[in-house]
mmCIF file of C-alpha atoms in Angstrom:
data_model
loop_
_atom_site.group_PDB
_atom_site.id
_atom_site.type_symbol
_atom_site.label_atom_id
_atom_site.label_comp_id
_atom_site.label_asym_id
_atom_site.label_seq_id
_atom_site.Cartn_x
_atom_site.Cartn_y
_atom_site.Cartn_z
ATOM 1 C CA MET A 1102 -0.013 -0.003 0.022
ATOM 2 C CA SER A 1103 2.891 2.360 -0.615
ATOM 3 C CA LEU A 1104 2.326 6.075 -1.093
ATOM 4 C CA ASN A 1105 1.923 7.287 -4.683
ATOM 5 C CA SER A 1106 4.528 10.055 -4.806
ATOM 6 C CA ARG A 1107 2.903 11.686 -7.886
ATOM 7 C CA TYR A 1108 0.572 13.565 -5.592
ATOM 8 C CA GLU A 1109 1.665 16.379 -3.275
ATOM 9 C CA GLY A 1110 -1.437 18.265 -2.267
ATOM 10 C CA PHE A 1111 -3.786 16.766 0.402
ATOM 11 C CA SER A 1112 -6.937 17.243 -1.608
ATOM 12 C CA THR A 1113 -5.356 15.739 -4.726
ATOM 13 C CA LYS A 1114 -4.370 12.658 -2.731
ATOM 14 C CA ALA A 1115 -7.900 12.476 -1.269
ATOM 15 C CA VAL A 1116 -9.466 12.429 -4.709
ATOM 16 C CA HIS A 1117 -6.982 10.425 -6.758
ATOM 17 C CA ALA A 1118 -4.650 8.190 -4.688
ATOM 18 C CA GLY A 1119 -5.540 4.581 -5.123
ATOM 19 C CA GLU A 1120 -8.064 5.283 -7.831
ATOM 20 C CA GLU A 1121 -6.029 5.976 -10.932
ATOM 21 C CA PRO A 1122 -7.915 4.933 -14.109
ATOM 22 C CA ASP A 1123 -6.739 1.624 -15.572
ATOM 23 C CA PHE A 1124 -6.067 1.972 -19.345
ATOM 24 C CA ARG A 1125 -4.661 -1.495 -19.888
ATOM 25 C CA GLU A 1126 -6.216 -3.576 -22.674
ATOM 26 C CA GLY A 1127 -9.591 -4.828 -21.575
ATOM 27 C CA ALA A 1128 -9.913 -2.306 -18.727
ATOM 28 C CA THR A 1129 -12.621 0.394 -18.764
ATOM 29 C CA GLY A 1130 -10.815 3.406 -17.360
ATOM 30 C CA ASP A 1131 -13.079 3.754 -14.336
ATOM 31 C CA VAL A 1132 -12.656 7.164 -12.600
ATOM 32 C CA VAL A 1133 -14.176 5.613 -9.441
ATOM 33 C CA VAL A 1134 -12.843 2.241 -8.242
ATOM 34 C CA PRO A 1135 -15.648 -0.382 -8.657
ATOM 35 C CA ILE A 1136 -17.055 -2.413 -5.775
ATOM 36 C CA HIS A 1137 -15.470 -5.781 -6.135
ATOM 37 C CA LEU A 1138 -17.831 -8.241 -4.471
ATOM 38 C CA SER A 1139 -16.238 -11.525 -5.442
ATOM 39 C CA THR A 1140 -15.189 -13.548 -2.447
ATOM 40 C CA THR A 1141 -12.527 -15.521 -4.322
ATOM 41 C CA TYR A 1142 -10.309 -15.129 -7.384
ATOM 42 C CA ALA A 1143 -9.617 -17.678 -10.094
ATOM 43 C CA ARG A 1144 -6.044 -18.369 -11.137
ATOM 44 C CA GLN A 1145 -4.387 -19.924 -14.166
ATOM 45 C CA LYS A 1146 -1.376 -21.293 -12.269
ATOM 46 C CA VAL A 1147 -1.816 -23.279 -9.036
ATOM 47 C CA THR A 1148 0.871 -21.385 -7.192
ATOM 48 C CA VAL A 1149 0.343 -17.927 -8.726
ATOM 49 C CA PRO A 1150 -2.639 -15.842 -7.408
ATOM 50 C CA THR A 1151 -4.037 -13.605 -10.138
ATOM 51 C CA ALA A 1152 -2.774 -10.041 -9.596
ATOM 52 C CA GLY A 1153 -1.883 -11.102 -6.022
ATOM 53 C CA TYR A 1154 -5.497 -11.789 -4.947
ATOM 54 C CA GLU A 1155 -6.452 -15.048 -3.326
ATOM 55 C CA TYR A 1156 -9.471 -14.594 -1.041
ATOM 56 C CA VAL A 1157 -11.540 -11.556 -0.049
ATOM 57 C CA ARG A 1158 -10.509 -11.691 3.681
ATOM 58 C CA THR A 1159 -6.843 -11.509 2.671
ATOM 59 C CA GLN A 1160 -7.264 -8.716 0.134
ATOM 60 C CA ASN A 1161 -9.855 -7.065 -2.125
ATOM 61 C CA PRO A 1162 -9.307 -4.483 -4.868
ATOM 62 C CA THR A 1163 -11.782 -1.949 -3.456
ATOM 63 C CA ARG A 1164 -10.285 -2.232 -0.011
ATOM 64 C CA ARG A 1165 -6.827 -2.013 -1.388
ATOM 65 C CA ALA A 1166 -7.673 1.282 -3.155
ATOM 66 C CA LEU A 1167 -8.895 2.695 0.200
ATOM 67 C CA GLU A 1168 -5.783 1.492 2.015
ATOM 68 C CA ILE A 1169 -3.554 3.241 -0.536
ATOM 69 C CA LYS A 1170 -5.552 6.424 -0.252
ATOM 70 C CA LEU A 1171 -5.518 6.406 3.590
ATOM 71 C CA ALA A 1172 -1.750 5.728 3.607
ATOM 72 C CA SER A 1173 -1.166 8.698 1.319
ATOM 73 C CA LEU A 1174 -3.166 11.049 3.519
ATOM 74 C CA GLU A 1175 -1.140 10.157 6.649
ATOM 75 C CA ASN A 1176 2.186 10.264 4.710
ATOM 76 C CA ALA A 1177 2.481 6.567 5.559
ATOM 77 C CA LYS A 1178 3.957 3.638 3.735
ATOM 78 C CA TYR A 1179 1.171 1.335 4.605
ATOM 79 C CA GLY A 1180 -2.538 1.448 5.352
ATOM 80 C CA LEU A 1181 -4.965 -1.219 6.661
ATOM 81 C CA ALA A 1182 -8.763 -0.915 6.647
ATOM 82 C CA PHE A 1183 -10.765 -2.715 9.352
ATOM 83 C CA SER A 1184 -14.384 -3.489 10.060
ATOM 84 C CA CYS A 1185 -14.547 -0.848 12.776
ATOM 85 C CA GLY A 1186 -12.277 1.251 15.013
ATOM 86 C CA LEU A 1187 -12.318 -1.213 17.858
ATOM 87 C CA ALA A 1188 -11.428 -4.063 15.398
ATOM 88 C CA ALA A 1189 -8.404 -1.979 14.422
ATOM 89 C CA GLU A 1190 -7.425 -1.411 18.059
ATOM 90 C CA THR A 1191 -7.962 -5.117 18.896
ATOM 91 C CA THR A 1192 -5.706 -6.213 16.052
ATOM 92 C CA VAL A 1193 -2.995 -3.751 17.063
ATOM 93 C CA LEU A 1194 -3.004 -5.129 20.636
ATOM 94 C CA LEU A 1195 -3.086 -8.815 19.621
ATOM 95 C CA SER A 1196 -0.312 -8.269 17.142
ATOM 96 C CA LEU A 1197 2.061 -6.414 19.425
ATOM 97 C CA LEU A 1198 1.409 -7.485 23.040
ATOM 98 C CA TYR A 1199 1.557 -10.735 25.007
ATOM 99 C CA PRO A 1200 0.306 -11.722 28.483
ATOM 100 C CA GLY A 1201 2.344 -9.930 31.115
ATOM 101 C CA ASP A 1202 3.138 -6.947 28.866
ATOM 102 C CA HIS A 1203 2.495 -3.475 30.179
ATOM 103 C CA LEU A 1204 0.668 -0.646 28.301
ATOM 104 C CA ILE A 1205 0.643 3.046 29.189
ATOM 105 C CA ALA A 1206 -2.535 4.888 28.063
ATOM 106 C CA PHE A 1207 -3.947 8.374 28.339
ATOM 107 C CA ASP A 1208 -6.338 8.590 31.283
ATOM 108 C CA ASP A 1209 -8.841 10.352 28.983
ATOM 109 C CA LEU A 1210 -9.788 7.930 26.238
ATOM 110 C CA TYR A 1211 -12.916 6.908 24.344
ATOM 111 C CA GLY A 1212 -14.920 4.737 26.705
ATOM 112 C CA GLY A 1213 -14.947 1.776 24.269
ATOM 113 C CA THR A 1214 -11.128 1.814 24.200
ATOM 114 C CA LYS A 1215 -10.910 1.726 27.961
ATOM 115 C CA ARG A 1216 -13.459 -1.071 28.055
ATOM 116 C CA LEU A 1217 -11.383 -3.036 25.533
ATOM 117 C CA PHE A 1218 -8.181 -2.518 27.604
ATOM 118 C CA ASP A 1219 -9.720 -3.299 30.985
ATOM 119 C CA LYS A 1220 -12.506 -5.840 30.349
ATOM 120 C CA ILE A 1221 -11.137 -7.755 27.415
ATOM 121 C CA PHE A 1222 -7.344 -7.601 27.507
ATOM 122 C CA GLY A 1223 -6.957 -7.158 31.266
ATOM 123 C CA PRO A 1224 -8.245 -10.705 32.035
ATOM 124 C CA LEU A 1225 -5.906 -11.977 29.281
ATOM 125 C CA GLY A 1226 -2.884 -10.711 31.198
ATOM 126 C CA MET A 1227 -2.306 -7.214 29.826
ATOM 127 C CA ASP A 1228 -1.478 -4.608 32.479
ATOM 128 C CA VAL A 1229 -2.560 -1.003 31.824
ATOM 129 C CA SER A 1230 -1.467 2.171 33.566
ATOM 130 C CA TYR A 1231 -3.531 5.328 32.867
ATOM 131 C CA VAL A 1232 -1.710 8.647 33.144
ATOM 132 C CA ASP A 1233 -2.316 12.218 32.233
ATOM 133 C CA ALA A 1234 -0.410 12.148 28.955
ATOM 134 C CA SER A 1235 -0.734 15.928 28.528
ATOM 135 C CA ASP A 1236 2.417 15.801 30.714
ATOM 136 C CA PRO A 1237 5.112 13.782 28.903
ATOM 137 C CA GLY A 1238 6.964 13.377 32.160
ATOM 138 C CA ARG A 1239 4.040 11.284 33.542
ATOM 139 C CA VAL A 1240 4.417 8.984 30.577
ATOM 140 C CA ASP A 1241 8.087 8.592 31.104
ATOM 141 C CA GLY A 1242 7.603 8.010 34.855
ATOM 142 C CA ALA A 1243 5.128 5.209 34.239
ATOM 143 C CA VAL A 1244 7.515 3.086 32.185
ATOM 144 C CA ARG A 1245 8.343 -0.346 33.671
ATOM 145 C CA PRO A 1246 10.607 -3.174 32.483
ATOM 146 C CA ALA A 1247 7.441 -4.908 31.069
ATOM 147 C CA THR A 1248 6.225 -1.774 29.193
ATOM 148 C CA LYS A 1249 5.901 -2.345 25.474
ATOM 149 C CA LEU A 1250 3.530 0.278 24.128
ATOM 150 C CA VAL A 1251 2.120 3.792 24.754
ATOM 151 C CA TRP A 1252 -1.406 4.676 23.573
ATOM 152 C CA ILE A 1253 -2.705 8.245 23.330
ATOM 153 C CA GLU A 1254 -5.569 10.143 21.838
ATOM 154 C CA THR A 1255 -4.823 13.798 21.090
ATOM 155 C CA PRO A 1256 -7.022 15.728 21.457
ATOM 156 C CA SER A 1257 -8.444 13.340 24.071
ATOM 157 C CA ASN A 1258 -12.024 12.142 24.296
ATOM 158 C CA PRO A 1259 -14.062 13.966 25.648
ATOM 159 C CA LEU A 1260 -11.894 16.513 27.564
ATOM 160 C CA LEU A 1261 -9.881 17.543 24.463
ATOM 161 C CA LYS A 1262 -6.554 17.490 26.241
ATOM 162 C CA MET A 1263 -3.504 17.552 23.992
ATOM 163 C CA SER A 1264 -0.448 15.316 24.124
ATOM 164 C CA ASP A 1265 2.906 16.514 22.828
ATOM 165 C CA ILE A 1266 3.452 13.821 20.227
ATOM 166 C CA LYS A 1267 7.086 14.777 19.461
ATOM 167 C CA ALA A 1268 8.011 14.814 23.175
ATOM 168 C CA ILE A 1269 6.367 11.410 23.844
ATOM 169 C CA ALA A 1270 7.866 9.959 20.671
ATOM 170 C CA THR A 1271 11.258 11.007 21.946
ATOM 171 C CA ILE A 1272 10.592 9.037 25.149
ATOM 172 C CA THR A 1273 9.251 5.950 23.409
ATOM 173 C CA ARG A 1274 12.236 5.848 21.023
ATOM 174 C CA ARG A 1275 14.693 6.130 23.905
ATOM 175 C CA ARG A 1276 12.848 3.487 25.843
ATOM 176 C CA GLY A 1277 12.365 1.124 22.870
ATOM 177 C CA LEU A 1278 8.556 1.376 22.996
ATOM 178 C CA ILE A 1279 5.880 1.557 20.322
ATOM 179 C CA LEU A 1280 3.792 4.744 20.231
ATOM 180 C CA VAL A 1281 0.214 4.503 18.946
ATOM 181 C CA VAL A 1282 -1.800 7.723 18.398
ATOM 182 C CA ASP A 1283 -5.538 7.684 17.875
ATOM 183 C CA ASN A 1284 -5.977 10.440 15.239
ATOM 184 C CA THR A 1285 -9.759 10.117 14.859
ATOM 185 C CA PHE A 1286 -10.642 13.564 16.229
ATOM 186 C CA LEU A 1287 -8.463 15.617 13.910
ATOM 187 C CA SER A 1288 -8.052 13.294 10.906
ATOM 188 C CA PRO A 1289 -4.930 13.375 8.724
ATOM 189 C CA TYR A 1290 -6.071 16.779 7.359
ATOM 190 C CA PHE A 1291 -5.310 18.604 10.625
ATOM 191 C CA GLN A 1292 -2.675 16.269 12.291
ATOM 192 C CA LYS A 1293 -0.159 13.744 11.115
ATOM 193 C CA PRO A 1294 1.142 11.720 14.056
ATOM 194 C CA LEU A 1295 3.605 9.691 11.983
ATOM 195 C CA ASP A 1296 5.369 12.877 10.876
ATOM 196 C CA LEU A 1297 5.673 13.799 14.496
ATOM 197 C CA GLY A 1298 7.332 10.522 15.491
ATOM 198 C CA ALA A 1299 4.488 8.109 16.210
ATOM 199 C CA ASP A 1300 4.812 4.514 15.023
ATOM 200 C CA ILE A 1301 1.187 3.807 14.360
ATOM 201 C CA ALA A 1302 -1.855 6.098 13.660
ATOM 202 C CA VAL A 1303 -5.282 4.537 14.452
ATOM 203 C CA HIS A 1304 -8.679 5.867 13.250
ATOM 204 C CA SER A 1305 -12.298 5.122 13.614
ATOM 205 C CA SER A 1306 -13.036 5.761 9.949
ATOM 206 C CA THR A 1307 -16.711 5.756 10.907
ATOM 207 C CA LYS A 1308 -16.077 9.349 11.934
ATOM 208 C CA TYR A 1309 -14.404 12.062 9.803
ATOM 209 C CA LEU A 1310 -12.865 9.809 7.158
ATOM 210 C CA GLY A 1311 -16.254 8.390 6.204
ATOM 211 C CA GLY A 1312 -17.900 11.607 7.214
ATOM 212 C CA HIS A 1313 -21.583 10.893 6.539
ATOM 213 C CA SER A 1314 -22.714 8.672 9.447
ATOM 214 C CA ASP A 1315 -23.455 5.836 7.114
ATOM 215 C CA VAL A 1316 -20.438 3.504 7.227
ATOM 216 C CA LEU A 1317 -18.692 1.633 10.032
ATOM 217 C CA GLY A 1318 -14.914 1.216 9.756
ATOM 218 C CA GLY A 1319 -11.452 1.502 11.229
ATOM 219 C CA ALA A 1320 -8.014 2.171 9.861
ATOM 220 C CA VAL A 1321 -4.298 1.807 10.797
ATOM 221 C CA MET A 1322 -1.491 3.647 9.068
ATOM 222 C CA LEU A 1323 2.246 3.058 9.621
ATOM 223 C CA ASN A 1324 5.692 3.064 8.047
ATOM 224 C CA SER A 1325 7.419 0.033 9.567
ATOM 225 C CA ASP A 1326 7.731 -3.005 7.353
ATOM 226 C CA ARG A 1327 8.035 -5.289 10.355
ATOM 227 C CA LEU A 1328 4.996 -3.936 12.137
ATOM 228 C CA TYR A 1329 2.912 -3.884 8.983
ATOM 229 C CA GLU A 1330 3.688 -7.579 8.278
ATOM 230 C CA ARG A 1331 2.588 -8.481 11.809
ATOM 231 C CA LEU A 1332 -0.603 -6.344 11.650
ATOM 232 C CA GLN A 1333 -1.554 -7.559 8.169
ATOM 233 C CA TYR A 1334 -0.988 -11.170 9.241
ATOM 234 C CA HIS A 1335 -3.127 -10.842 12.339
ATOM 235 C CA GLN A 1336 -5.817 -8.865 10.435
ATOM 236 C CA ASN A 1337 -6.156 -11.767 7.971
ATOM 237 C CA ALA A 1338 -6.045 -14.448 10.682
ATOM 238 C CA ILE A 1339 -8.640 -12.667 12.823
ATOM 239 C CA GLY A 1340 -10.759 -11.594 9.860
ATOM 240 C CA ALA A 1341 -11.445 -7.999 11.021
ATOM 241 C CA VAL A 1342 -11.494 -6.559 7.487
ATOM 242 C CA LEU A 1343 -13.649 -3.854 5.905
ATOM 243 C CA SER A 1344 -16.228 -5.145 3.450
ATOM 244 C CA PRO A 1345 -15.957 -4.062 -0.257
ATOM 245 C CA PHE A 1346 -19.167 -1.932 -0.088
ATOM 246 C CA ASP A 1347 -18.058 -0.193 3.111
ATOM 247 C CA SER A 1348 -14.650 0.416 1.533
ATOM 248 C CA TYR A 1349 -16.397 2.045 -1.396
ATOM 249 C CA LEU A 1350 -18.452 4.299 0.883
ATOM 250 C CA THR A 1351 -15.319 5.361 2.803
ATOM 251 C CA LEU A 1352 -13.494 6.062 -0.448
ATOM 252 C CA ARG A 1353 -16.336 8.300 -1.477
ATOM 253 C CA GLY A 1354 -16.350 10.080 1.850
ATOM 254 C CA VAL A 1355 -12.614 10.727 1.971
ATOM 255 C CA LYS A 1356 -12.667 12.628 -1.270
ATOM 256 C CA THR A 1357 -14.328 15.601 0.381
ATOM 257 C CA LEU A 1358 -12.382 15.370 3.663
ATOM 258 C CA ALA A 1359 -10.456 18.627 3.273
ATOM 259 C CA LEU A 1360 -13.654 20.580 2.372
ATOM 260 C CA ARG A 1361 -15.563 19.122 5.312
ATOM 261 C CA MET A 1362 -12.843 19.544 7.861
ATOM 262 C CA GLU A 1363 -12.500 23.273 7.081
ATOM 263 C CA GLN A 1364 -16.249 23.824 7.670
ATOM 264 C CA HIS A 1365 -16.232 21.605 10.794
ATOM 265 C CA ARG A 1366 -13.382 23.708 12.196
ATOM 266 C CA LYS A 1367 -15.006 27.040 11.327
ATOM 267 C CA ASN A 1368 -18.390 26.086 12.851
ATOM 268 C CA ALA A 1369 -16.833 24.584 16.000
ATOM 269 C CA LEU A 1370 -14.789 27.759 16.607
ATOM 270 C CA ASP A 1371 -17.828 29.987 16.146
ATOM 271 C CA ILE A 1372 -19.899 27.793 18.522
ATOM 272 C CA ALA A 1373 -17.106 27.757 21.110
ATOM 273 C CA HIS A 1374 -16.932 31.567 21.049
ATOM 274 C CA TYR A 1375 -20.710 31.722 21.471
ATOM 275 C CA LEU A 1376 -20.655 29.305 24.423
ATOM 276 C CA GLU A 1377 -17.827 31.152 26.124
ATOM 277 C CA GLN A 1378 -20.082 34.189 26.506
ATOM 278 C CA HIS A 1379 -23.232 32.308 27.593
ATOM 279 C CA PRO A 1380 -24.292 32.827 31.262
ATOM 280 C CA LYS A 1381 -25.541 29.243 31.545
ATOM 281 C CA VAL A 1382 -22.221 27.697 30.498
ATOM 282 C CA SER A 1383 -19.522 27.265 33.144
ATOM 283 C CA LYS A 1384 -16.728 25.917 30.952
ATOM 284 C CA VAL A 1385 -15.823 25.515 27.266
ATOM 285 C CA ILE A 1386 -13.051 23.235 26.020
ATOM 286 C CA TYR A 1387 -11.820 23.584 22.448
ATOM 287 C CA PRO A 1388 -8.146 23.500 21.372
ATOM 288 C CA GLY A 1389 -8.820 26.398 18.972
ATOM 289 C CA LEU A 1390 -9.697 28.818 21.833
ATOM 290 C CA LYS A 1391 -6.907 30.865 23.388
ATOM 291 C CA SER A 1392 -8.404 29.895 26.732
ATOM 292 C CA HIS A 1393 -7.442 26.280 26.182
ATOM 293 C CA PRO A 1394 -4.489 25.485 28.461
ATOM 294 C CA GLN A 1395 -2.591 23.835 25.565
ATOM 295 C CA TYR A 1396 -3.491 26.290 22.850
ATOM 296 C CA ARG A 1397 0.186 26.824 21.889
ATOM 297 C CA LEU A 1398 0.852 23.077 21.645
ATOM 298 C CA ALA A 1399 -2.248 22.670 19.556
ATOM 299 C CA ARG A 1400 -1.054 25.328 17.154
ATOM 300 C CA SER A 1401 2.434 23.821 16.978
ATOM 301 C CA GLN A 1402 1.486 20.229 16.042
ATOM 302 C CA THR A 1403 -1.793 20.682 14.173
ATOM 303 C CA THR A 1404 -3.055 22.843 11.361
ATOM 304 C CA GLY A 1405 -6.549 23.152 12.851
ATOM 305 C CA ALA A 1406 -8.473 22.378 16.009
ATOM 306 C CA GLY A 1407 -11.072 20.085 14.430
ATOM 307 C CA GLY A 1408 -14.835 19.970 14.848
ATOM 308 C CA VAL A 1409 -15.320 18.567 18.360
ATOM 309 C CA LEU A 1410 -15.838 20.758 21.432
ATOM 310 C CA SER A 1411 -16.949 20.078 24.979
ATOM 311 C CA PHE A 1412 -18.691 22.343 27.467
ATOM 312 C CA GLU A 1413 -20.235 22.198 30.904
ATOM 313 C CA ILE A 1414 -23.554 23.802 31.686
ATOM 314 C CA LYS A 1415 -24.542 25.080 35.105
ATOM 315 C CA GLY A 1416 -26.825 22.884 37.136
ATOM 316 C CA ALA A 1417 -27.267 19.114 37.578
ATOM 317 C CA VAL A 1418 -27.433 16.140 35.244
ATOM 318 C CA ALA A 1419 -31.207 16.648 34.819
ATOM 319 C CA ASP A 1420 -30.536 20.109 33.453
ATOM 320 C CA ALA A 1421 -28.044 18.743 30.991
ATOM 321 C CA GLU A 1422 -30.510 16.080 29.836
ATOM 322 C CA HIS A 1423 -33.328 18.629 29.456
ATOM 323 C CA PHE A 1424 -31.080 20.926 27.452
ATOM 324 C CA LEU A 1425 -30.079 18.095 25.085
ATOM 325 C CA GLU A 1426 -33.622 16.907 24.689
ATOM 326 C CA SER A 1427 -34.756 20.345 23.729
ATOM 327 C CA LEU A 1428 -32.518 20.612 20.651
ATOM 328 C CA LYS A 1429 -34.287 20.575 17.271
ATOM 329 C CA ILE A 1430 -31.480 20.624 14.637
ATOM 330 C CA VAL A 1431 -28.448 19.237 16.511
ATOM 331 C CA ALA A 1432 -29.090 15.494 16.870
ATOM 332 C CA LEU A 1433 -28.804 13.867 20.284
ATOM 333 C CA ALA A 1434 -26.693 10.906 19.299
ATOM 334 C CA GLU A 1435 -23.399 9.158 19.962
ATOM 335 C CA SER A 1436 -20.586 9.323 17.408
ATOM 336 C CA LEU A 1437 -19.042 12.314 15.740
ATOM 337 C CA GLY A 1438 -17.442 13.514 12.476
ATOM 338 C CA GLY A 1439 -20.552 13.399 10.291
ATOM 339 C CA VAL A 1440 -21.847 16.273 8.123
ATOM 340 C CA GLU A 1441 -24.689 16.672 10.545
ATOM 341 C CA SER A 1442 -24.125 18.123 14.018
ATOM 342 C CA LEU A 1443 -24.264 15.594 16.858
ATOM 343 C CA ILE A 1444 -24.277 16.152 20.600
ATOM 344 C CA GLU A 1445 -24.193 13.823 23.634
ATOM 345 C CA LEU A 1446 -23.741 13.458 27.358
ATOM 346 C CA PRO A 1447 -20.577 11.360 27.919
ATOM 347 C CA SER A 1448 -21.341 10.436 31.509
ATOM 348 C CA VAL A 1449 -24.414 8.430 30.488
ATOM 349 C CA MET A 1450 -23.663 7.762 26.807
ATOM 350 C CA THR A 1451 -20.196 7.265 25.227
ATOM 351 C CA HIS A 1452 -18.394 6.952 28.571
ATOM 352 C CA ALA A 1453 -21.093 5.195 30.631
ATOM 353 C CA SER A 1454 -18.883 2.063 30.717
ATOM 354 C CA VAL A 1455 -16.226 4.004 32.568
ATOM 355 C CA ASP A 1456 -16.667 3.814 36.369
ATOM 356 C CA LYS A 1457 -18.199 7.007 37.822
ATOM 357 C CA GLU A 1458 -15.253 7.432 40.252
ATOM 358 C CA VAL A 1459 -12.811 7.247 37.294
ATOM 359 C CA ARG A 1460 -14.858 9.688 35.220
ATOM 360 C CA GLU A 1461 -14.963 12.243 38.005
ATOM 361 C CA LYS A 1462 -11.323 11.896 38.824
ATOM 362 C CA ILE A 1463 -10.228 12.828 35.290
ATOM 363 C CA GLY A 1464 -12.893 15.563 34.925
ATOM 364 C CA ILE A 1465 -15.864 14.055 33.115
ATOM 365 C CA THR A 1466 -18.633 15.630 35.115
ATOM 366 C CA ASP A 1467 -22.350 14.870 34.927
ATOM 367 C CA THR A 1468 -22.985 18.085 33.006
ATOM 368 C CA LEU A 1469 -20.101 17.824 30.565
ATOM 369 C CA ILE A 1470 -21.535 17.845 26.990
ATOM 370 C CA ARG A 1471 -19.623 16.899 23.881
ATOM 371 C CA MET A 1472 -20.623 18.335 20.516
ATOM 372 C CA SER A 1473 -19.515 17.420 17.016
ATOM 373 C CA ALA A 1474 -20.090 20.511 14.865
ATOM 374 C CA GLY A 1475 -21.425 19.542 11.446
ATOM 375 C CA VAL A 1476 -21.290 21.536 8.217
ATOM 376 C CA GLU A 1477 -24.689 23.246 8.482
ATOM 377 C CA ASP A 1478 -25.039 27.014 8.546
ATOM 378 C CA VAL A 1479 -23.581 27.981 11.903
ATOM 379 C CA LYS A 1480 -26.314 30.571 12.556
ATOM 380 C CA ASP A 1481 -28.864 27.801 12.562
ATOM 381 C CA LEU A 1482 -26.784 25.770 14.985
ATOM 382 C CA ILE A 1483 -26.323 28.623 17.410
ATOM 383 C CA SER A 1484 -29.996 29.497 17.198
ATOM 384 C CA ASP A 1485 -30.854 25.886 18.089
ATOM 385 C CA LEU A 1486 -28.496 25.931 21.109
ATOM 386 C CA GLU A 1487 -29.956 29.238 22.239
ATOM 387 C CA GLN A 1488 -33.545 28.050 22.125
ATOM 388 C CA ALA A 1489 -32.543 24.970 24.142
ATOM 389 C CA PHE A 1490 -30.801 27.137 26.756
ATOM 390 C CA LYS A 1491 -34.042 29.093 27.123
ATOM 391 C CA GLN A 1492 -35.750 25.869 28.176
ATOM 392 C CA LEU A 1493 -33.600 25.694 31.304
#
């Protein structure tokens, strides 16, 4: 899945990488890669797979086109497309860790990732230490002889804390560890972890890469030949691959990624400014605001703050629920990264699987709300928020 060096601009890669028209004899010159639904591929020689294809779980032409495109966007050598984000995470862990190994993870992670670490891999013998990775020194201080891997989200979910990828990569290289960065929130358009020293970039492609709330998927991008061979082997052995049709939908979504991310960023910033001035809001968290404690770090390692923001409203959990249930345009739903605006209450939705004591310790209060700003007219979004505030 090596990067096609003909393309330099991000949007050019998003449109063309992996989907170059085939003008060979007998080909049709498709501008869009077709959906290849065949589960197996006939061969003329017993030991020679046709064009390298054997069986759909091992590889598929539509999925391969997507993997090439995703690799190009992350400036990676390799890309792998999975059936969902958690399937990608599971394959990474099964490929790289063994019982007794130690993992260091950000204390603020997607609830499903923590559930995977604690409830699935914990009983299998994997030990996890959660630290505030916004301080690289805490990551360094948590390293043990059994430590093999460091896992961060930046910005984190849902508190939008930033990790200094370069600083942590310096630590992991010195310590001989693997650094995995979940880049779902910013996408390759705003942040490229591999360029900053990370070993592996992980995505829920259900979110910004797909971008239309209509396809489930996950992705891994990396440069190491050794790590790619291990991950690809385990992906095939486990079977956590993206279907041809879902690969096609993700390919279609990625083509407009740059356009969408710019509008997501613009709307999120306007909404964050509005919320900062609202008397019923006690706190606004968005890396694009100068009030964010890591605003300078965000500016130094990203080219934009993305479309996700979090805020706390004054009152109790019942007030937060009433506010959310009063919205008319912004959909009360889990997930993020779609063209439509989505909003949720992490304490009882995306992070309900995290123990209340743990949530409160890291700062996920009962009235913390996470919003994914869509691409609608921002005046309509702000008007919708304002009418919901008036219901309180």
